[in-house]
Coordinates of C-alpha atoms and ligand atoms in Angstrom, one line a residue:
T559 CA 28.1 -60.4 3.3
S560 CA 24.8 -59.3 4.7
T561 CA 24.4 -58.8 8.4
P562 CA 21.4 -60.4 10.1
T563 CA 19.7 -57.1 10.4
S564 CA 20.0 -56.0 6.7
S565 CA 16.7 -55.2 5.3
A566 CA 16.9 -58.0 2.6
S567 CA 17.3 -60.7 5.2
K568 CA 14.8 -59.1 7.4
S569 CA 12.1 -59.1 4.8
G570 CA 13.2 -62.6 3.8
S571 CA 12.8 -64.0 7.3
W572 CA 9.6 -62.1 7.8
S573 CA 8.0 -63.6 4.8
S574 CA 9.0 -67.1 5.8
F575 CA 7.6 -66.4 9.3
L576 CA 4.2 -65.4 7.7
K577 CA 4.3 -68.6 5.6
S578 CA 5.1 -70.7 8.6
M579 CA 2.0 -69.1 10.4
A580 CA -0.2 -71.0 8.0
S581 CA 0.3 -74.2 10.1
F582 CA 0.3 -72.3 13.5
S583 CA -1.1 -74.5 16.2
G584 CA -2.6 -71.9 18.4
D585 CA -0.2 -72.2 21.3
L586 CA 1.7 -68.9 21.4
T587 CA 4.7 -70.6 23.0
S588 CA 5.2 -72.7 19.9
M589 CA 5.5 -69.7 17.6
T590 CA 9.0 -69.0 16.3
A591 CA 9.3 -65.5 15.1
P592 CA 12.4 -63.9 13.5
P593 CA 14.9 -62.3 16.0
F594 CA 14.1 -58.7 15.2
I595 CA 10.6 -59.0 16.4
L596 CA 11.7 -60.5 19.8
S597 CA 11.3 -58.4 22.8
S598 CA 13.6 -58.9 25.9
T599 CA 10.5 -58.4 28.2
S600 CA 8.9 -61.5 29.6
L601 CA 5.1 -61.9 29.4
V602 CA 5.2 -62.1 33.2
E603 CA 5.9 -58.4 33.3
Y604 CA 2.7 -57.5 31.4
S605 CA 0.7 -57.7 34.6
A606 CA 2.2 -54.4 35.6
Y607 CA 0.1 -52.6 33.0
W608 CA -2.8 -52.8 35.5
G609 CA -1.2 -50.6 38.0
E610 CA 0.5 -47.7 36.3
N611 CA -2.2 -45.2 37.4
P612 CA -2.2 -46.0 41.1
E613 CA -4.4 -42.9 41.9
L614 CA -7.1 -44.2 39.4
F615 CA -6.8 -47.7 40.8
V616 CA -7.6 -46.6 44.4
A617 CA -10.0 -43.8 43.3
P618 CA -13.2 -45.9 43.5
T619 CA -12.9 -46.5 47.2
F620 CA -13.2 -42.7 47.8
E621 CA -16.7 -42.5 46.2
A622 CA -19.7 -42.9 48.6
D623 CA -22.2 -43.7 46.0
P624 CA -22.2 -47.2 44.4
E625 CA -22.9 -45.9 41.0
L626 CA -20.0 -43.5 41.2
R627 CA -17.7 -46.3 42.4
A628 CA -18.7 -48.5 39.4
L629 CA -18.0 -45.5 37.1
S630 CA -14.7 -44.9 38.7
V631 CA -13.8 -48.6 38.4
L632 CA -14.7 -48.4 34.7
K633 CA -12.6 -45.2 34.1
W634 CA -9.6 -46.9 35.7
F635 CA -10.0 -49.9 33.6
L636 CA -10.3 -47.9 30.3
A637 CA -7.1 -45.9 31.4
T638 CA -5.1 -49.2 31.7
L639 CA -5.8 -50.2 28.1
R640 CA -3.4 -47.8 26.4
R641 CA -0.4 -49.1 28.3
Q642 CA -1.6 -52.7 28.2
Y643 CA -2.0 -52.7 24.4
T644 CA 0.0 -49.9 22.8
S645 CA 3.1 -49.5 25.0
R646 CA 5.3 -51.8 23.0
N647 CA 4.6 -49.7 19.8
E648 CA 5.3 -46.6 21.6
K649 CA 8.6 -47.8 23.1
L650 CA 10.0 -50.2 20.6
G651 CA 8.3 -49.0 17.3
S652 CA 6.0 -52.0 16.9
E653 CA 4.3 -55.0 18.7
K654 CA 7.0 -57.5 19.8
K655 CA 7.1 -61.1 20.7
P656 CA 7.5 -61.4 24.5
L657 CA 9.8 -63.9 26.2
N658 CA 7.9 -67.1 27.3
P659 CA 8.0 -67.1 31.0
F660 CA 9.2 -70.2 32.8
L661 CA 7.3 -71.9 35.5
G662 CA 7.7 -70.0 38.7
E663 CA 9.0 -66.9 37.1
L664 CA 8.4 -63.8 39.2
F665 CA 7.9 -60.1 38.6
L666 CA 7.8 -58.1 41.8
G667 CA 7.7 -54.4 42.5
V668 CA 5.9 -51.5 44.0
W669 CA 4.4 -48.3 42.7
K670 CA 5.2 -45.5 45.2
S671 CA 2.8 -42.7 44.7
E672 CA 3.8 -39.2 45.4
D673 CA 0.4 -38.6 46.7
P674 CA 0.3 -39.7 50.4
K675 CA -3.5 -40.5 50.0
V676 CA -2.6 -43.1 47.3
G677 CA 0.3 -44.7 49.1
D678 CA 2.2 -47.8 47.8
T679 CA 0.7 -50.4 45.6
R680 CA 2.5 -53.7 45.5
L681 CA 2.7 -55.9 42.5
I682 CA 3.1 -59.6 42.6
S683 CA 3.2 -61.4 39.2
E684 CA 3.9 -65.2 38.9
Q685 CA 4.0 -67.7 36.0
V686 CA 1.9 -70.4 37.5
S687 CA 1.7 -72.6 34.5
H688 CA 4.0 -73.2 31.5
H689 CA 1.9 -75.6 29.5
P690 CA -0.5 -73.9 28.8
P691 CA 1.1 -70.6 29.7
V692 CA -0.8 -68.8 32.6
T693 CA 0.3 -65.7 34.5
A694 CA -1.3 -64.8 37.8
Y695 CA -1.1 -61.5 39.5
A696 CA -2.2 -59.4 42.5
L697 CA -2.0 -55.7 42.9
I698 CA -2.4 -54.7 46.5
N699 CA -2.9 -51.2 47.9
E700 CA -3.0 -51.9 51.7
K701 CA -3.4 -48.4 52.7
N702 CA -6.8 -47.9 50.8
G703 CA -7.9 -51.5 51.1
V704 CA -8.0 -52.1 47.2
R705 CA -6.9 -55.3 45.7
L706 CA -6.9 -56.7 42.2
E707 CA -6.3 -60.4 41.7
G708 CA -6.3 -62.2 38.3
Y709 CA -4.8 -64.5 35.9
N710 CA -4.3 -64.7 32.2
G711 CA -3.8 -67.2 29.4
Q712 CA -4.3 -66.9 25.6
K713 CA -5.7 -68.9 22.8
A714 CA -4.6 -67.8 19.4
G715 CA -5.4 -68.5 15.7
F716 CA -4.0 -67.3 12.4
S717 CA -6.1 -66.6 9.3
R718 CA -6.3 -63.9 6.6
M719 CA -3.0 -62.5 7.7
T720 CA -4.0 -61.7 11.2
I721 CA -3.4 -63.4 14.6
S722 CA -6.5 -63.5 16.7
V723 CA -6.1 -63.8 20.4
T724 CA -8.8 -64.8 22.9
Q725 CA -7.8 -64.2 26.5
I726 CA -8.7 -66.7 29.1
G727 CA -9.1 -65.7 32.7
H728 CA -10.4 -62.6 34.5
A729 CA -9.6 -60.2 37.3
L730 CA -11.5 -59.5 40.5
L731 CA -11.2 -56.2 42.2
H732 CA -12.0 -55.9 45.8
L733 CA -12.9 -52.9 47.8
D734 CA -12.4 -53.5 51.5
Q735 CA -14.2 -50.4 52.7
W736 CA -17.5 -51.3 50.8
D737 CA -16.9 -55.1 50.8
E738 CA -17.6 -54.9 47.1
D739 CA -16.2 -57.2 44.2
Y740 CA -15.9 -56.4 40.5
L741 CA -15.5 -59.2 38.1
I742 CA -13.5 -57.9 35.1
T743 CA -13.4 -59.9 31.8
L744 CA -10.7 -59.4 29.2
P745 CA -11.1 -58.3 25.7
S746 CA -10.3 -60.3 22.6
L747 CA -7.6 -58.9 20.3
H748 CA -6.0 -59.3 17.0
I749 CA -2.7 -58.3 15.5
E750 CA -2.8 -56.0 12.5
G751 CA 0.0 -54.9 10.3
L752 CA 1.6 -58.3 9.8
V753 CA 1.8 -57.9 6.0
T754 CA 3.9 -54.7 6.3
G755 CA 6.0 -56.1 9.1
S756 CA 4.9 -53.5 11.7
P757 CA 2.4 -55.4 13.9
F758 CA 0.2 -53.7 16.4
V759 CA -2.7 -54.8 18.6
E760 CA -6.3 -53.8 18.0
L761 CA -9.1 -54.9 20.4
N762 CA -12.3 -56.4 19.4
K763 CA -15.6 -57.8 20.8
K764 CA -16.6 -56.8 24.2
S765 CA -15.5 -57.0 27.8
Y766 CA -17.5 -56.5 31.0
I767 CA -17.1 -55.3 34.5
Y768 CA -19.8 -56.9 36.8
S769 CA -20.1 -55.3 40.2
S770 CA -21.6 -57.1 43.2
T771 CA -23.8 -54.1 43.6
G772 CA -25.7 -54.9 40.4
Y773 CA -24.0 -52.5 38.0
T774 CA -22.6 -53.8 34.7
A775 CA -20.1 -52.0 32.5
T776 CA -20.1 -53.1 28.9
V777 CA -17.1 -52.0 26.8
D778 CA -17.7 -52.6 23.0
Y779 CA -14.5 -52.3 21.0
S780 CA -15.1 -51.3 17.5
G781 CA -11.6 -50.9 16.3
R782 CA -11.3 -48.7 13.2
G783 CA -15.0 -48.0 13.6
W784 CA -17.2 -47.1 10.7
L785 CA -18.5 -44.2 12.9
S786 CA -15.3 -42.4 13.6
G787 CA -12.8 -44.1 11.3
K788 CA -10.3 -44.0 14.1
K789 CA -8.4 -46.9 15.4
N790 CA -8.9 -48.2 19.0
S791 CA -12.5 -46.8 19.1
F792 CA -14.9 -48.1 21.8
T793 CA -18.2 -47.3 23.5
A794 CA -18.9 -48.2 27.0
T795 CA -22.0 -48.1 29.1
L796 CA -22.6 -48.5 32.8
Q797 CA -26.0 -49.8 33.7
K798 CA -27.8 -50.9 36.8
D799 CA -29.5 -54.4 36.6
T800 CA -32.4 -54.1 34.1
A801 CA -32.5 -50.3 34.0
S802 CA -34.0 -49.1 30.7
K803 CA -31.0 -46.8 29.9
P804 CA -27.4 -46.5 30.9
A805 CA -26.5 -44.2 33.7
Y806 CA -23.3 -43.3 31.9
T807 CA -21.8 -43.7 28.4
I808 CA -18.2 -43.4 27.7
S809 CA -16.8 -43.3 24.1
G810 CA -13.8 -42.3 22.1
Q811 CA -10.4 -44.1 21.6
W812 CA -8.9 -46.0 24.4
S813 CA -5.4 -45.0 23.2
G814 CA -6.4 -41.4 22.9
D815 CA -9.3 -39.2 24.3
F816 CA -12.6 -40.3 25.5
V817 CA -15.6 -38.5 26.9
V818 CA -17.9 -39.5 29.8
K819 CA -21.6 -38.6 29.4
D820 CA -24.5 -38.9 31.8
A821 CA -27.9 -40.4 31.3
N822 CA -29.0 -37.1 29.6
K823 CA -26.1 -37.3 27.2
K824 CA -24.4 -34.3 28.8
D825 CA -20.6 -34.3 28.7
I826 CA -19.4 -34.5 32.3
E827 CA -15.7 -35.4 31.9
S828 CA -13.0 -36.0 29.3
Y829 CA -9.8 -38.1 29.6
T830 CA -6.7 -37.9 27.5
S831 CA -4.9 -41.2 27.9
N832 CA -1.7 -40.3 26.2
S833 CA -0.9 -37.2 28.2
H834 CA -2.0 -38.8 31.5
P835 CA 1.2 -39.4 33.5
T836 CA 2.1 -42.9 34.7
T837 CA 3.9 -43.9 37.9
P838 CA 7.0 -46.0 37.3
L839 CA 7.2 -49.4 39.0
T840 CA 10.1 -49.7 41.5
L841 CA 12.0 -52.9 41.4
A842 CA 14.8 -54.4 43.6
P843 CA 18.2 -53.9 41.8
I844 CA 19.2 -57.0 39.8
E845 CA 21.9 -58.1 42.3
A846 CA 19.4 -58.2 45.1
Q847 CA 16.7 -60.1 43.0
S848 CA 15.9 -63.8 43.5
P849 CA 17.0 -66.1 40.6
L850 CA 13.4 -66.6 39.9
E851 CA 12.8 -62.8 39.2
S852 CA 12.3 -62.1 35.5
R853 CA 14.8 -59.4 34.9
K854 CA 17.6 -61.4 36.7
A855 CA 16.7 -64.7 35.1
W856 CA 16.6 -63.3 31.5
S857 CA 19.4 -60.7 31.9
K858 CA 21.8 -62.5 29.6
V859 CA 19.2 -63.0 27.0
A860 CA 18.3 -59.3 27.2
E861 CA 22.0 -58.3 26.9
A862 CA 22.5 -60.5 23.8
L863 CA 19.3 -59.2 22.2
A864 CA 20.4 -55.6 22.9
A865 CA 23.8 -56.3 21.3
G866 CA 22.0 -57.7 18.2
D867 CA 23.8 -61.0 18.8
Y868 CA 21.1 -63.5 17.9
E869 CA 23.4 -66.5 18.1
A870 CA 24.1 -65.7 21.7
T871 CA 20.4 -64.9 22.3
S872 CA 19.3 -68.3 21.2
A873 CA 22.1 -70.0 23.1
E874 CA 21.2 -68.1 26.3
K875 CA 17.5 -68.9 25.8
S876 CA 18.2 -72.6 25.3
K877 CA 20.2 -72.6 28.6
I878 CA 17.1 -71.5 30.5
E879 CA 14.8 -73.9 28.6
N880 CA 17.1 -76.9 29.2
E881 CA 17.4 -76.1 32.9
Q882 CA 13.6 -76.0 33.0
R883 CA 13.3 -79.3 31.3
E884 CA 15.8 -80.9 33.7
L885 CA 13.8 -79.5 36.7
R886 CA 10.6 -80.9 35.4
K887 CA 12.2 -84.3 34.8
K888 CA 13.6 -84.4 38.3
E889 CA 10.3 -83.4 39.8
K890 CA 8.6 -86.2 37.9
E891 CA 11.2 -88.8 39.1
E892 CA 10.7 -87.6 42.7
G893 CA 6.9 -87.4 42.3
K894 CA 6.9 -83.7 43.3
E895 CA 5.3 -80.7 41.7
W896 CA 6.6 -77.2 41.5
Q897 CA 5.3 -75.1 44.4
R898 CA 3.7 -71.8 43.3
R899 CA 4.9 -69.0 45.6
Y900 CA 2.0 -66.7 45.8
F901 CA -1.0 -68.4 44.1
S902 CA -3.1 -71.5 44.4
A903 CA -5.1 -73.6 41.8
V904 CA -8.7 -74.0 42.9
E905 CA -11.7 -75.8 41.3
T906 CA -14.2 -73.1 42.4
D907 CA -13.7 -69.5 43.5
P908 CA -16.6 -68.3 45.6
R909 CA -16.2 -64.6 44.8
F910 CA -16.2 -65.4 41.2
E911 CA -19.2 -67.6 41.4
A912 CA -21.2 -65.1 43.5
I913 CA -21.1 -62.6 40.6
A914 CA -20.9 -64.9 37.7
S915 CA -23.9 -67.0 38.7
K916 CA -26.0 -63.8 38.9
V917 CA -25.1 -62.5 35.4
G918 CA -24.9 -65.9 33.8
F919 CA -21.2 -65.8 33.0
S920 CA -19.8 -69.3 32.4
A921 CA -17.0 -70.6 34.6
E922 CA -15.9 -73.3 32.2
T923 CA -14.3 -71.0 29.6
E924 CA -12.6 -69.2 32.4
K925 CA -10.5 -72.2 33.7
T926 CA -7.0 -73.0 32.5
G927 CA -6.2 -76.8 32.7
G928 CA -9.3 -77.2 34.8
Y929 CA -8.5 -74.6 37.4
F930 CA -9.0 -71.1 38.6
W931 CA -5.9 -69.4 40.0
V932 CA -6.4 -67.4 43.2
F933 CA -4.1 -65.3 45.3
D934 CA -3.0 -67.1 48.4
G935 CA -2.4 -64.8 51.5
E936 CA -0.9 -67.6 53.5
K937 CA 1.7 -68.5 50.9
T938 CA 2.5 -64.8 50.5
K939 CA 3.1 -64.4 54.3
R940 CA 5.5 -67.3 54.2
A941 CA 7.3 -65.9 51.1
D942 CA 7.6 -62.5 52.6
A943 CA 9.0 -63.9 55.9
E944 CA 11.6 -65.9 53.8
A945 CA 12.6 -62.8 51.9
A946 CA 13.1 -60.8 55.1
A947 CA 15.1 -63.6 56.7
P948 CA 18.7 -62.7 55.5
A949 CA 18.8 -59.8 57.9
Q950 CA 22.5 -59.2 57.5
A951 CA 22.0 -58.6 53.7
P952 CA 22.8 -54.9 52.9
V953 CA 19.9 -52.6 52.3
A954 CA 19.7 -52.5 48.5
E955 CA 19.2 -49.3 46.4
Q956 CA 16.0 -49.5 44.6
V957 CA 15.7 -49.0 40.8
V958 CA 12.8 -48.0 38.7
A959 CA 11.6 -50.2 35.8
E960 CA 11.6 -48.7 32.4
Ligands
CLR1500 C1 -1.0 -60.4 27.8 C2 -1.7 -59.9 29.1 C3 -1.8 -58.4 29.2 C4 -2.3 -57.8 28.0 C5 -1.7 -58.3 26.7 C6 -1.3 -57.5 25.8 C7 -0.6 -57.8 24.4 C8 -0.6 -59.3 24.2 C9 -0.3 -60.2 25.4 C10 -1.4 -59.8 26.6 C11 -0.2 -61.6 25.1 C12 0.8 -61.9 24.0 C13 0.5 -61.1 22.7 C14 0.5 -59.7 23.1 C15 0.5 -59.0 21.8 C16 1.4 -59.8 20.9 C17 1.7 -61.0 21.6 C18 -0.7 -61.7 22.1 C19 -2.8 -60.5 26.2 C20 2.0 -62.3 20.8 C21 2.4 -63.5 21.6 C22 3.1 -62.0 19.8 C23 2.8 -62.2 18.4 C24 4.0 -62.0 17.6 C25 3.9 -60.9 16.5 C26 4.2 -59.6 17.1 C27 4.7 -61.2 15.3 O1 -2.5 -58.0 30.3

């Protein structure tokens, strides 16, 4: 008899998956993919890709000139792309289908930089909505007064053997020292390689970084561009207001090398994303984690997947889904709503509006279920106090996320 991982049954289940995609609804949570393409990582963890280069994250605040700060923000953003969009391929061999986070699921950690100037950067990621799925996140570097807040949802479609994904949401980067905000929009993407069973992400269209100082960075993703013929190609420009030409242009491959040129097209810097070291995220050990924390909550599913036991995988998954269904039912009966721990839903976000209204960026496409999600400092203080309360708990060893 054939094992579930034999190549015959693999290709059989893959082709029936592709067939089933013809009637795909656009909600990524409703997609049922064959077990071998499932990852044991929940989507709530993906917020961590923003912070794996803490030294680049805080670098803008050390620049005295607003133009150089905007350039520094753009460089950090470009440097995050490789980990955001190719790390599953690098680690697991192909893009995988992440676990669907449950409402209230958390992913918490800290990047401890070896450079004392950089210090610690804290990560808070929370699943703030399950239907539609929305993840909110905050990255906070207290020492340098640098904070990123954002949220992310997806809309997907399937045609001509590709899955096209639009990201809903944005991120706001704040620099305390300069009282500056940067509104970061997110690229569209599509999944290539479906036919051959080795899916990977390619970015397309454009994304923008609008600064409250009047600078706009435009990143144009050309994919396997006709210019270079290389995948993951892009060209980015940084321009002040209505200036006639860009102050800087950056081009190359976001997963490989890119070059920064000044207004006179002179090379001033090059960056090699695949040799740039990343700082691992430090997490509390599983035993010390709260039941809402992703690694703890999904640990049995992850174990079953790692053992290749797909029956146990789906049994363990169903357990979590049923518990969640029960919780929602109970809340409904009691007329209560799940309390988000670190974020709040708001109808307007003044920091977003201040920039968006100037550049004509629409707020409506940014909302999920009618709301923006913003980081809530008060809630966070309370959550931190609660977490610190069990003073008699042993001081736990910390572990480093893979
Ligand atoms: C989530 C937010 C991150 C950037 C990011 C990277 C990869 C995206 C992911 C987001 C959303 C889910 C995603 C994934 C790539 C593949 C996966 C679109 C936008 C889908 C659900 C899986 C499709 C299944 C195939 C692999 C068969 O900051």
